[in-house]
mmCIF file of C-alpha atoms in Angstrom:
data_model
loop_
_atom_site.group_PDB
_atom_site.id
_atom_site.type_symbol
_atom_site.label_atom_id
_atom_site.label_comp_id
_atom_site.label_asym_id
_atom_site.label_seq_id
_atom_site.Cartn_x
_atom_site.Cartn_y
_atom_site.Cartn_z
ATOM 1 C CA UNK A 1 257.134 -2.137 30.323
ATOM 2 C CA UNK A 2 253.636 -2.195 28.832
ATOM 3 C CA UNK A 3 252.156 -4.826 28.362
ATOM 4 C CA UNK A 4 248.690 -6.300 26.936
ATOM 5 C CA UNK A 5 247.072 -9.088 27.905
ATOM 6 C CA UNK A 6 243.440 -10.619 25.935
ATOM 7 C CA UNK A 7 242.686 -13.000 27.892
ATOM 8 C CA UNK A 8 240.417 -14.739 25.658
ATOM 9 C CA UNK A 9 241.753 -17.017 23.419
ATOM 10 C CA UNK A 10 238.288 -17.340 21.238
ATOM 11 C CA UNK A 11 234.415 -16.818 21.971
ATOM 12 C CA UNK A 12 231.604 -16.728 20.238
ATOM 13 C CA UNK A 13 228.378 -15.061 19.663
ATOM 14 C CA UNK A 14 225.381 -15.737 17.300
ATOM 15 C CA UNK A 15 224.287 -13.845 15.083
ATOM 16 C CA UNK A 16 222.509 -10.547 15.594
ATOM 17 C CA UNK A 17 223.907 -10.258 19.526
ATOM 18 C CA UNK A 18 225.972 -9.129 20.990
ATOM 19 C CA UNK A 19 229.979 -9.631 22.830
ATOM 20 C CA UNK A 20 232.679 -8.006 24.758
ATOM 21 C CA UNK A 21 235.630 -8.778 24.499
ATOM 22 C CA UNK A 22 238.708 -7.933 27.248
ATOM 23 C CA UNK A 23 242.027 -6.471 27.494
ATOM 24 C CA UNK A 24 243.794 -5.137 30.016
ATOM 25 C CA UNK A 25 246.412 -3.338 29.119
ATOM 26 C CA UNK A 26 249.722 -2.711 32.014
ATOM 27 C CA UNK A 27 251.382 1.388 31.238
ATOM 28 C CA UNK A 28 252.666 3.961 34.033
ATOM 29 C CA UNK A 29 252.378 6.129 31.585
ATOM 30 C CA UNK A 30 248.712 9.017 31.406
ATOM 31 C CA UNK A 31 248.665 10.028 28.170
ATOM 32 C CA UNK A 32 248.338 7.146 25.004
ATOM 33 C CA UNK A 33 245.633 5.344 22.900
ATOM 34 C CA UNK A 34 243.601 1.943 22.374
ATOM 35 C CA UNK A 35 242.887 0.981 19.800
ATOM 36 C CA UNK A 36 240.945 -2.717 18.869
ATOM 37 C CA UNK A 37 242.105 -4.026 15.059
ATOM 38 C CA UNK A 38 240.529 -6.891 12.877
ATOM 39 C CA UNK A 39 242.035 -9.486 11.346
ATOM 40 C CA UNK A 40 239.551 -11.693 9.022
ATOM 41 C CA UNK A 41 241.322 -14.637 7.144
ATOM 42 C CA UNK A 42 242.740 -12.655 4.044
ATOM 43 C CA UNK A 43 244.837 -11.032 7.313
ATOM 44 C CA UNK A 44 245.281 -7.678 6.288
ATOM 45 C CA UNK A 45 244.735 -5.974 9.565
ATOM 46 C CA UNK A 46 242.026 -3.416 9.775
ATOM 47 C CA UNK A 47 241.762 -0.667 12.616
ATOM 48 C CA UNK A 48 238.024 -0.488 14.449
ATOM 49 C CA UNK A 49 238.690 1.606 16.139
ATOM 50 C CA UNK A 50 240.307 3.646 18.496
ATOM 51 C CA UNK A 51 240.652 5.249 22.159
ATOM 52 C CA UNK A 52 242.550 8.293 22.812
ATOM 53 C CA UNK A 53 243.221 8.161 27.000
ATOM 54 C CA UNK A 54 243.111 11.922 28.138
ATOM 55 C CA UNK A 55 239.032 11.312 26.919
ATOM 56 C CA UNK A 56 236.188 9.929 29.737
ATOM 57 C CA UNK A 57 233.681 9.457 27.015
ATOM 58 C CA UNK A 58 233.528 6.287 25.410
ATOM 59 C CA UNK A 59 234.866 6.109 20.996
ATOM 60 C CA UNK A 60 231.393 4.111 19.333
ATOM 61 C CA UNK A 61 232.597 2.724 16.117
ATOM 62 C CA UNK A 62 228.656 2.024 14.450
ATOM 63 C CA UNK A 63 227.785 -1.483 16.426
ATOM 64 C CA UNK A 64 231.104 -0.846 17.847
ATOM 65 C CA UNK A 65 232.253 0.676 21.258
ATOM 66 C CA UNK A 66 234.867 0.339 23.683
ATOM 67 C CA UNK A 67 234.856 0.054 27.751
ATOM 68 C CA UNK A 68 237.662 1.987 28.501
ATOM 69 C CA UNK A 69 238.120 2.118 32.318
ATOM 70 C CA UNK A 70 241.497 3.439 32.210
ATOM 71 C CA UNK A 71 242.202 2.822 36.200
ATOM 72 C CA UNK A 72 241.712 -0.509 36.270
ATOM 73 C CA UNK A 73 243.426 -0.060 32.867
ATOM 74 C CA UNK A 74 240.728 -2.448 30.779
ATOM 75 C CA UNK A 75 240.098 -1.322 26.633
ATOM 76 C CA UNK A 76 236.730 -3.334 25.699
ATOM 77 C CA UNK A 77 235.622 -3.477 22.908
ATOM 78 C CA UNK A 78 232.034 -4.856 22.236
ATOM 79 C CA UNK A 79 230.071 -5.559 19.211
ATOM 80 C CA UNK A 80 226.112 -5.468 18.926
ATOM 81 C CA UNK A 81 224.125 -7.149 16.225
ATOM 82 C CA UNK A 82 226.910 -9.625 15.004
ATOM 83 C CA UNK A 83 227.702 -10.264 11.682
ATOM 84 C CA UNK A 84 229.310 -13.330 10.524
ATOM 85 C CA UNK A 85 231.449 -10.867 8.977
ATOM 86 C CA UNK A 86 232.517 -9.191 11.870
ATOM 87 C CA UNK A 87 234.016 -13.109 12.360
ATOM 88 C CA UNK A 88 238.151 -12.497 13.055
ATOM 89 C CA UNK A 89 240.862 -12.144 15.316
ATOM 90 C CA UNK A 90 240.930 -8.880 17.312
ATOM 91 C CA UNK A 91 243.594 -7.786 19.125
ATOM 92 C CA UNK A 92 244.360 -4.667 21.011
ATOM 93 C CA UNK A 93 246.705 -2.846 21.064
ATOM 94 C CA UNK A 94 248.806 0.121 22.878
ATOM 95 C CA UNK A 95 250.559 3.587 21.359
ATOM 96 C CA UNK A 96 252.331 5.997 23.922
ATOM 97 C CA UNK A 97 251.181 9.462 23.277
ATOM 98 C CA UNK A 98 255.041 10.905 21.867
ATOM 99 C CA UNK A 99 258.517 8.379 20.764
ATOM 100 C CA UNK A 100 258.489 5.665 18.931
ATOM 101 C CA UNK A 101 254.835 5.448 17.999
ATOM 102 C CA UNK A 102 255.225 1.132 18.294
ATOM 103 C CA UNK A 103 252.230 -0.980 18.895
ATOM 104 C CA UNK A 104 252.286 -2.918 21.345
ATOM 105 C CA UNK A 105 249.349 -6.118 20.790
ATOM 106 C CA UNK A 106 247.946 -8.354 23.184
ATOM 107 C CA UNK A 107 247.434 -11.549 21.402
ATOM 108 C CA UNK A 108 244.481 -11.611 20.243
ATOM 109 C CA UNK A 109 241.138 -12.739 20.681
ATOM 110 C CA UNK A 110 239.008 -15.235 17.910
ATOM 111 C CA UNK A 111 235.801 -14.577 17.168
ATOM 112 C CA UNK A 112 232.948 -17.164 16.024
ATOM 113 C CA UNK A 113 230.135 -15.736 14.464
ATOM 114 C CA UNK A 114 227.245 -18.347 14.684
ATOM 115 C CA UNK A 115 224.277 -18.042 11.812
ATOM 116 C CA UNK B 1 242.574 -0.361 0.590
ATOM 117 C CA UNK B 2 244.871 1.439 3.406
ATOM 118 C CA UNK B 3 247.499 2.699 0.826
ATOM 119 C CA UNK B 4 250.841 0.456 2.838
ATOM 120 C CA UNK B 5 251.907 -1.456 0.050
ATOM 121 C CA UNK B 6 254.184 -4.697 0.707
ATOM 122 C CA UNK B 7 255.483 -7.206 -2.237
ATOM 123 C CA UNK B 8 256.122 -10.277 -2.779
ATOM 124 C CA UNK B 9 253.032 -10.895 -1.476
ATOM 125 C CA UNK B 10 254.399 -15.328 -0.898
ATOM 126 C CA UNK B 11 258.256 -16.488 0.276
ATOM 127 C CA UNK B 12 259.380 -19.684 0.760
ATOM 128 C CA UNK B 13 262.909 -20.046 0.961
ATOM 129 C CA UNK B 14 265.676 -22.447 2.861
ATOM 130 C CA UNK B 15 267.027 -22.246 6.024
ATOM 131 C CA UNK B 16 270.263 -20.431 5.600
ATOM 132 C CA UNK B 17 268.783 -18.300 3.025
ATOM 133 C CA UNK B 18 268.770 -14.511 2.496
ATOM 134 C CA UNK B 19 265.173 -12.815 1.183
ATOM 135 C CA UNK B 20 264.835 -8.922 1.108
ATOM 136 C CA UNK B 21 261.076 -7.509 2.180
ATOM 137 C CA UNK B 22 259.663 -4.066 0.175
ATOM 138 C CA UNK B 23 257.301 -1.781 1.852
ATOM 139 C CA UNK B 24 256.535 1.134 0.132
ATOM 140 C CA UNK B 25 254.557 3.653 1.883
ATOM 141 C CA UNK B 26 250.849 5.388 1.819
ATOM 142 C CA UNK B 27 251.773 8.730 0.097
ATOM 143 C CA UNK B 28 253.593 11.464 1.934
ATOM 144 C CA UNK B 29 253.923 8.726 5.823
ATOM 145 C CA UNK B 30 257.532 9.364 6.977
ATOM 146 C CA UNK B 31 257.375 6.614 9.380
ATOM 147 C CA UNK B 32 257.678 2.579 8.393
ATOM 148 C CA UNK B 33 257.395 0.508 11.323
ATOM 149 C CA UNK B 34 258.302 -4.121 10.697
ATOM 150 C CA UNK B 35 255.803 -6.390 12.251
ATOM 151 C CA UNK B 36 256.589 -9.739 13.234
ATOM 152 C CA UNK B 37 253.360 -12.581 13.300
ATOM 153 C CA UNK B 38 254.383 -15.440 14.236
ATOM 154 C CA UNK B 39 251.456 -18.767 13.608
ATOM 155 C CA UNK B 40 248.300 -17.780 15.906
ATOM 156 C CA UNK B 41 249.592 -14.309 17.154
ATOM 157 C CA UNK B 42 250.187 -11.608 18.041
ATOM 158 C CA UNK B 43 252.175 -9.173 16.065
ATOM 159 C CA UNK B 44 255.836 -7.877 17.357
ATOM 160 C CA UNK B 45 257.475 -4.720 16.703
ATOM 161 C CA UNK B 46 261.111 -5.143 14.582
ATOM 162 C CA UNK B 47 262.038 -1.645 13.737
ATOM 163 C CA UNK B 48 260.399 1.856 13.680
ATOM 164 C CA UNK B 49 262.316 4.451 9.839
ATOM 165 C CA UNK B 50 261.453 8.274 10.433
ATOM 166 C CA UNK B 51 262.540 9.797 6.639
ATOM 167 C CA UNK B 52 265.449 7.605 6.986
ATOM 168 C CA UNK B 53 266.320 7.368 9.584
ATOM 169 C CA UNK B 54 266.119 3.764 13.170
ATOM 170 C CA UNK B 55 263.887 5.707 15.419
ATOM 171 C CA UNK B 56 263.642 2.912 17.527
ATOM 172 C CA UNK B 57 264.533 -1.089 17.199
ATOM 173 C CA UNK B 58 262.260 -3.414 19.160
ATOM 174 C CA UNK B 59 263.173 -7.893 19.746
ATOM 175 C CA UNK B 60 264.325 -7.661 16.741
ATOM 176 C CA UNK B 61 267.255 -10.144 15.436
ATOM 177 C CA UNK B 62 270.762 -9.254 14.516
ATOM 178 C CA UNK B 63 270.250 -11.363 10.945
ATOM 179 C CA UNK B 64 267.920 -9.216 10.443
ATOM 180 C CA UNK B 65 268.789 -5.750 9.027
ATOM 181 C CA UNK B 66 266.286 -3.026 7.664
ATOM 182 C CA UNK B 67 266.268 0.879 5.269
ATOM 183 C CA UNK B 68 264.470 3.188 4.763
ATOM 184 C CA UNK B 69 265.185 4.665 1.206
ATOM 185 C CA UNK B 70 264.636 9.109 -0.106
ATOM 186 C CA UNK B 71 261.947 7.561 -1.642
ATOM 187 C CA UNK B 72 260.556 6.544 1.411
ATOM 188 C CA UNK B 73 260.273 3.419 1.191
ATOM 189 C CA UNK B 74 262.072 0.645 3.000
ATOM 190 C CA UNK B 75 262.668 -2.855 2.594
ATOM 191 C CA UNK B 76 263.471 -5.670 5.837
ATOM 192 C CA UNK B 77 266.610 -8.234 4.645
ATOM 193 C CA UNK B 78 266.553 -11.122 6.794
ATOM 194 C CA UNK B 79 269.618 -13.499 6.511
ATOM 195 C CA UNK B 80 270.600 -17.175 7.792
ATOM 196 C CA UNK B 81 266.534 -17.692 7.674
ATOM 197 C CA UNK B 82 265.642 -20.243 10.268
ATOM 198 C CA UNK B 83 262.720 -22.651 10.360
ATOM 199 C CA UNK B 84 261.567 -20.044 12.790
ATOM 200 C CA UNK B 85 261.503 -17.131 11.499
ATOM 201 C CA UNK B 86 258.614 -18.305 9.111
ATOM 202 C CA UNK B 87 255.601 -15.410 10.299
ATOM 203 C CA UNK B 88 254.228 -13.044 8.500
ATOM 204 C CA UNK B 89 255.494 -10.030 8.506
ATOM 205 C CA UNK B 90 253.750 -7.091 8.132
ATOM 206 C CA UNK B 91 254.782 -3.257 7.865
ATOM 207 C CA UNK B 92 252.573 0.258 8.361
ATOM 208 C CA UNK B 93 253.408 3.533 7.494
ATOM 209 C CA UNK B 94 252.555 6.324 9.724
ATOM 210 C CA UNK B 95 252.530 10.460 9.492
ATOM 211 C CA UNK B 96 254.339 10.895 11.741
ATOM 212 C CA UNK B 97 255.491 14.079 12.811
ATOM 213 C CA UNK B 98 257.312 13.553 16.211
ATOM 214 C CA UNK B 99 256.025 16.800 18.213
ATOM 215 C CA UNK B 100 253.967 16.889 20.120
ATOM 216 C CA UNK B 101 250.740 14.932 20.781
ATOM 217 C CA UNK B 102 249.985 13.193 17.224
ATOM 218 C CA UNK B 103 247.173 10.854 16.568
ATOM 219 C CA UNK B 104 249.612 9.128 13.964
ATOM 220 C CA UNK B 105 247.185 5.994 13.533
ATOM 221 C CA UNK B 106 249.073 3.073 11.778
ATOM 222 C CA UNK B 107 248.283 1.685 8.271
ATOM 223 C CA UNK B 108 249.060 -0.984 7.917
ATOM 224 C CA UNK B 109 250.063 -3.431 4.359
ATOM 225 C CA UNK B 110 248.326 -7.093 3.342
ATOM 226 C CA UNK B 111 252.069 -8.867 4.860
ATOM 227 C CA UNK B 112 254.708 -10.747 3.112
ATOM 228 C CA UNK B 113 254.410 -14.086 4.123
ATOM 229 C CA UNK B 114 257.558 -15.855 4.359
ATOM 230 C CA UNK B 115 257.640 -20.017 4.942
ATOM 231 C CA UNK B 116 261.171 -21.108 6.249
ATOM 232 C CA UNK B 117 261.927 -25.075 4.608
#
């Protein structure tokens, strides 16, 4: 069975600094997608970034980038130039490339941004 | 705004009662997914409907059921409610062609917060 593990329940970062959130997953599939979602206090789930497993190039979206290590089954999120608005719960999610398309989520990392 | 709507936003009810949560997917999306998020937990997949048909079930209790109607909106029915059913219930939708390789990003609604007293 596929599982997603986020080993950091909480992280803190100074404003304007860089922080990396960790995510590991377990799967026997060779093709899949990985996502990072942000959940602010409003509880809305907001897609931050996505990565296709068949792509070797790491995805980047403005200040957000990932370090995807397929062999190690690792998918970390780097936030550069952290802003107060980045404070939220961050969830890593996995989805197989075909079939039901359900997401499997990790338990989340709460990110605090210190002014 | 993701384009997915959920009603009601909040629901407070008593143990043993039955409630219905409603979800309207984005225009054109055929797939609807339901997830449950208990306090400070990740989202747990409950069930997936595609164009009116059930496609997959997760850890959904027998007291819970869902359906997707011809206009593609979906309802999640929770019965014989227990204190432990208190959670945030999310609906998500995607195009989900079910054929070939497709990115099929899921767009999440704002959630319905259910409190069982």
